[in-house]
Coordinates of C-alpha atoms in Angstrom, one line a residue:
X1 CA -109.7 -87.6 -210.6
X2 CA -112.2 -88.1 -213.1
X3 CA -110.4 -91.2 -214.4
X4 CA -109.4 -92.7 -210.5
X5 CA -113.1 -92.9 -210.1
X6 CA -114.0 -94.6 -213.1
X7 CA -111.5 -97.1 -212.4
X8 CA -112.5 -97.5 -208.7
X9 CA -115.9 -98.2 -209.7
X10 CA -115.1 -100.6 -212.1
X11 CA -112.8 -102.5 -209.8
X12 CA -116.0 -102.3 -207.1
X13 CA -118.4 -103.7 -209.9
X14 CA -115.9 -106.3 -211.3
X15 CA -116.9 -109.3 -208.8
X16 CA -121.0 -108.9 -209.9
X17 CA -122.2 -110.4 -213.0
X18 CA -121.6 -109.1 -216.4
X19 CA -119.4 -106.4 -214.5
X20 CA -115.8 -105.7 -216.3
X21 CA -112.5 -107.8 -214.4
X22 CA -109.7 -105.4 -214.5
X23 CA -106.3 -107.1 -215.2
X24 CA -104.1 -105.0 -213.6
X25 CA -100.9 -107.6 -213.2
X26 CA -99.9 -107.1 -217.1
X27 CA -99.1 -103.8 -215.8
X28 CA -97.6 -104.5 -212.6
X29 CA -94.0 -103.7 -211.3
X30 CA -94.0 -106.3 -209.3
X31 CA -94.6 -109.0 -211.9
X32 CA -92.1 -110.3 -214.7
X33 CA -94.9 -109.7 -217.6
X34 CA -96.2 -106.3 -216.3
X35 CA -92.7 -105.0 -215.8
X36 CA -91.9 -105.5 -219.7
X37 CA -95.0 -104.2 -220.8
X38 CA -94.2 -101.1 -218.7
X39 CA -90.7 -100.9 -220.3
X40 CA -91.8 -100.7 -223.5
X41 CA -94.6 -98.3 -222.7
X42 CA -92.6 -96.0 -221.0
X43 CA -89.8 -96.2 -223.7
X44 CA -92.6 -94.1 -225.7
X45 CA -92.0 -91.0 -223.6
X46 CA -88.6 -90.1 -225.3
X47 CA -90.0 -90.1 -228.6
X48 CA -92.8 -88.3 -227.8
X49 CA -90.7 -85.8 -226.1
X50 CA -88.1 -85.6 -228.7
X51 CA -90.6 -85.4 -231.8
X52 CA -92.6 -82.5 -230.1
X53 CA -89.3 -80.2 -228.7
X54 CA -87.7 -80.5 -232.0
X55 CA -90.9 -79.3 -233.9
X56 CA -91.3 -76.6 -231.5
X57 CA -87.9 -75.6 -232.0
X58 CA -88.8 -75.7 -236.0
X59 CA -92.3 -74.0 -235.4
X60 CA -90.8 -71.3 -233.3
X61 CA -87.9 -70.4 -236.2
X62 CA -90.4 -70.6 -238.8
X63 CA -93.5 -68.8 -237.2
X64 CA -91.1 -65.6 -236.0
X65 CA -89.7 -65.9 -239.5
X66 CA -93.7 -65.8 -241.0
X67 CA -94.6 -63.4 -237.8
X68 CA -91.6 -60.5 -239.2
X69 CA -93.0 -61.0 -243.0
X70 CA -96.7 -60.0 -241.8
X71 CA -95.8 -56.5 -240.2
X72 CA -93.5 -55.5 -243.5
X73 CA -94.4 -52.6 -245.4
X74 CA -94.0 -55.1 -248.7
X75 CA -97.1 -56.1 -249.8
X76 CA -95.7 -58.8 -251.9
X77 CA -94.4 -60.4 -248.4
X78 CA -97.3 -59.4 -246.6
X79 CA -99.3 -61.5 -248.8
X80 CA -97.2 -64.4 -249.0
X81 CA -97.3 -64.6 -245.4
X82 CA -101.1 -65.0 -245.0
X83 CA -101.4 -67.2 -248.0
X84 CA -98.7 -69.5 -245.5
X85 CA -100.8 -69.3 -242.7
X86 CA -104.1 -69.4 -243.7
X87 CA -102.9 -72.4 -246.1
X88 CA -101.4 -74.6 -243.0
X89 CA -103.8 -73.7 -240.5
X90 CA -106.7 -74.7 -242.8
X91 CA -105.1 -78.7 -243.3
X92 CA -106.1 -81.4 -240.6
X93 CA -102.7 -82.4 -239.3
X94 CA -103.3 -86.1 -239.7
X95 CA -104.2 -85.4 -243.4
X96 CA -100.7 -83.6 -243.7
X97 CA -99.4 -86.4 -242.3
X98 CA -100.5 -88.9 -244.7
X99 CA -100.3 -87.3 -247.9
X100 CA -96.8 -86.5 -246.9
X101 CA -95.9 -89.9 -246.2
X102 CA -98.1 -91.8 -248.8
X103 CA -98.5 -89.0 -251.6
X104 CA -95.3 -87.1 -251.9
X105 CA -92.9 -90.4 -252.9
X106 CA -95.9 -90.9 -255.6
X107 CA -94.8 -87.1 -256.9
X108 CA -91.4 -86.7 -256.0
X109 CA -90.1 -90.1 -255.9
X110 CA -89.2 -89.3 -252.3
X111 CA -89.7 -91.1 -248.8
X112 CA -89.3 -89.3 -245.8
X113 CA -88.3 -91.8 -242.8
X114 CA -91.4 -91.6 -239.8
X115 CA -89.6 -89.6 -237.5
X116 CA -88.7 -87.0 -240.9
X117 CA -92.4 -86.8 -241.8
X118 CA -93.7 -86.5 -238.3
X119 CA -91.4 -83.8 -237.9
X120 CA -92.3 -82.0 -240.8
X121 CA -95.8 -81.9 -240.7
X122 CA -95.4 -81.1 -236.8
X123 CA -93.5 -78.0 -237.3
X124 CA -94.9 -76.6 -240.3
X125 CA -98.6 -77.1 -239.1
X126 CA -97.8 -75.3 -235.9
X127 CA -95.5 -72.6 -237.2
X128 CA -98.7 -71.2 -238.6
X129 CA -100.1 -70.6 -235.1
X130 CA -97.3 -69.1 -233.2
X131 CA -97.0 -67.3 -236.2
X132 CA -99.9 -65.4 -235.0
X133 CA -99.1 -65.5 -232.0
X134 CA -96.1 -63.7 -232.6
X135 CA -97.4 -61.1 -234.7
X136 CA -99.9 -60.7 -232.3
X137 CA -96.7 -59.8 -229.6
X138 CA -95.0 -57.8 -232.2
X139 CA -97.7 -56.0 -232.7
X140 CA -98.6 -55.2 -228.9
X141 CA -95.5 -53.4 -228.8
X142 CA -95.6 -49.5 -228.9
X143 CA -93.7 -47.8 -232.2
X144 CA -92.2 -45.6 -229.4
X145 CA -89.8 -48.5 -228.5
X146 CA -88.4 -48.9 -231.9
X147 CA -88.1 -45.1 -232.4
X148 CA -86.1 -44.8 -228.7
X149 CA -83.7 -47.7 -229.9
X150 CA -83.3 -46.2 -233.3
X151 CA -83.0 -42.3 -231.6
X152 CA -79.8 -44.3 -229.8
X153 CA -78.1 -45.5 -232.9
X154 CA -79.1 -49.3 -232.9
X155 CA -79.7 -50.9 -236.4
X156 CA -82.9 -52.2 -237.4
X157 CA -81.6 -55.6 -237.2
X158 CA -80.2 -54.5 -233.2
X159 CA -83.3 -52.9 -232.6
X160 CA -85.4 -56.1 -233.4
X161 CA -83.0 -58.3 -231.5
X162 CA -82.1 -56.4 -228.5
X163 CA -85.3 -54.6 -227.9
X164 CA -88.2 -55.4 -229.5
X165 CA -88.0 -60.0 -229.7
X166 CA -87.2 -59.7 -225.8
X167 CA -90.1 -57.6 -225.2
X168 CA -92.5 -60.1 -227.5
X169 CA -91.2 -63.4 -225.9
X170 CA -91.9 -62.5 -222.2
X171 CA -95.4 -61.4 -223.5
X172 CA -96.2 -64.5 -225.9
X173 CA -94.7 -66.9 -223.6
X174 CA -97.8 -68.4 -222.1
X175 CA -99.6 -68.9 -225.5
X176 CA -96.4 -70.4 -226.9
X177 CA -96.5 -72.5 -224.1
X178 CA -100.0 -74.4 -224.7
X179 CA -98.5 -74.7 -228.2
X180 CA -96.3 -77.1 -227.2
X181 CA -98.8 -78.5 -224.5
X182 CA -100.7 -78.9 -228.1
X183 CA -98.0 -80.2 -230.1
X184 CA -97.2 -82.8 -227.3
X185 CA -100.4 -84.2 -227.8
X186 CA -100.9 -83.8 -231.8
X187 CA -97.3 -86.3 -231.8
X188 CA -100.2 -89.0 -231.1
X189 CA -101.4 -88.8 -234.6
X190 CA -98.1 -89.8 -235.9
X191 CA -98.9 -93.4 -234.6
X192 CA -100.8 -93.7 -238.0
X193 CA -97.8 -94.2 -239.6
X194 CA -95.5 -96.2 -237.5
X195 CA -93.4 -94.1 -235.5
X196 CA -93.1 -95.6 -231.6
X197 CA -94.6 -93.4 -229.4
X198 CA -96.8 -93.2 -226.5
X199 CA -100.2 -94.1 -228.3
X200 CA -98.4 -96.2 -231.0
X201 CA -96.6 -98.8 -228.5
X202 CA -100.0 -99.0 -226.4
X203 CA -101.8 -99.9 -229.8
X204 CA -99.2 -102.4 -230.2
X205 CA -99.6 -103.5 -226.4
X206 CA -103.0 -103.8 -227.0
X207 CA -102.9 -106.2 -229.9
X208 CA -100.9 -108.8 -227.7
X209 CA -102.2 -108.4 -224.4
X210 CA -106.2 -108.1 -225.8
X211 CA -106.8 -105.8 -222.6
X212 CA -107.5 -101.8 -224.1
X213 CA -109.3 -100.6 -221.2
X214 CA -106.4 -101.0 -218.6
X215 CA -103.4 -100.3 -221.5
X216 CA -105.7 -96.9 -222.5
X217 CA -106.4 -95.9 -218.7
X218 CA -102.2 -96.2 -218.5
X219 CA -102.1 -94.2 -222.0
X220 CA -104.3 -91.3 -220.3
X221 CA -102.3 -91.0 -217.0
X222 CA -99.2 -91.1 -219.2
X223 CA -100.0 -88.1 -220.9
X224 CA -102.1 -86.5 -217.9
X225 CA -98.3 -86.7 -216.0
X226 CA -96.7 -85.2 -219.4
X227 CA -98.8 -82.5 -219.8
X228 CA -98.6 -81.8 -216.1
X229 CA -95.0 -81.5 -216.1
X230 CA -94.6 -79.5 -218.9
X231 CA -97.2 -77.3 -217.3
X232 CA -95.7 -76.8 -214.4
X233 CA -92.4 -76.1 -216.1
X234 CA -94.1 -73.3 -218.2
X235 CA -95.7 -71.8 -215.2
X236 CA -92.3 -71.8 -213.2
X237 CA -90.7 -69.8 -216.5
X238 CA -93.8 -67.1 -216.3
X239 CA -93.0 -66.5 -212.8
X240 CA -89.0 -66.0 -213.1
X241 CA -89.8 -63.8 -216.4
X242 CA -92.4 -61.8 -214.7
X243 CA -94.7 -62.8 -217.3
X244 CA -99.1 -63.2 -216.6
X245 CA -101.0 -61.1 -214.3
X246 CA -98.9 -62.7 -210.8
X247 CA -95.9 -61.2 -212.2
X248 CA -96.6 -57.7 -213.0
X249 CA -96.7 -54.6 -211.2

């Protein structure tokens, strides 16, 4: 709304003098040159999309992985679980993404592709959150649960599967949901490096058309829809799983 008004007011001030002209037609449907810009803007959306779900997928495998290693009776892996979080969760993501990309072929002799070191540094910077936020779930669960499963002849591995992770997903989803709300945006910082996503290909855009204040506006409303949907989808998976305070008794 915020944004519509800005917009509406610059279009109102655009006929005085000195006021901004909005160009709108280089991002028109109904003209040859806006419908190509639009092509390739929109063609951003699937690699946003794809980037971010797969380094959820990663995150999620890694972080229940990190989450299992925090609540052992181990020290040794206790430790080596919080040194893993607290190491990832203190780098900036776009520094991870650089040093990967520039300073690990200087080391190793190695170069990841864009889409490999996007990926990457995605997953592994996330997977220290939902990490947490899966030792938080784990945690929330009573020792009562475990002890009733056990009492009925499950294995520790069955008893972790088939009673305990269900019990933790339908109370974590939410939080594991802005995660990926979160990741979906992070994927911008990618750009830095190449890779062709939303922000990336309006950069591009920009470069040729020379008109950042109605390519940007597009690039907000792009991700406002995104983030919207995905949203919405999340929401729609608390209510069929009874999750949040509308579903529970």
């Amino acid at each position: 709304m915020a944004l519509a008004l800005v917009l509406l007011a610059g279009c109102a001030g655009s006929g005085q003098g000195g006021g901004y002209t909005f160009v709108w037609y280089i991002l028109s449907p109904w003209d040859v040159r806006g419908q190509e810009n639009l092509r390739f803007l929109l063609w951003g959306f699937w690699a946003t999309i794809s980037i971010s779900t797969l380094a959820m997928v990663i995150s999620l495998t890694i972080g229940l992985v990190v989450a299992l290693m925090s609540i052992s009776r181990r020290r040794s892996v206790f430790f080596l679980s919080r040194i893993y979080v607290e190491f990832f969760r203190s780098i900036p993501l776009l520094v991870m993404i650089l040093w990967v990309y520039y300073g690990l072929p200087i080391l190793t002799g190695v170069q990841l592709s864009v889409f490999v070191t996007g990926l990457v540094c995605l997953a592994i910077s996330d997977s220290a959150f939902t990490s947490e936020i899966f030792r938080a779930g784990l945690q929330s669960i009573k020792k009562g649960q475990g002890e009733a499963a056990r009492s009925l002849g499950l294995s520790p591995l069955q008893t972790m599967c088939l009673v305990i992770l269900p019990q933790v997903v339908r109370a974590v989803l939410p939080a594991l949901g802005n995660q990926y709300v979160y990741i979906l945006k992070m994927s911008s910082l990618v750009s830095v490096i190449g890779f062709q996503e939303l922000t990336r290909r309006a950069n591009e855009l920009t470069l040729t058309e020379f008109r950042p204040l109605e390519i940007y506006s597009f690039l907000v409303l792009e991700y406002l829809l995104l983030i919207l949907l995905v949203s919405w989808g999340v929401r729609t998976m608390e209510r069929r799983m009874g999750t949040g305070t509308h579903g529970r008794d």
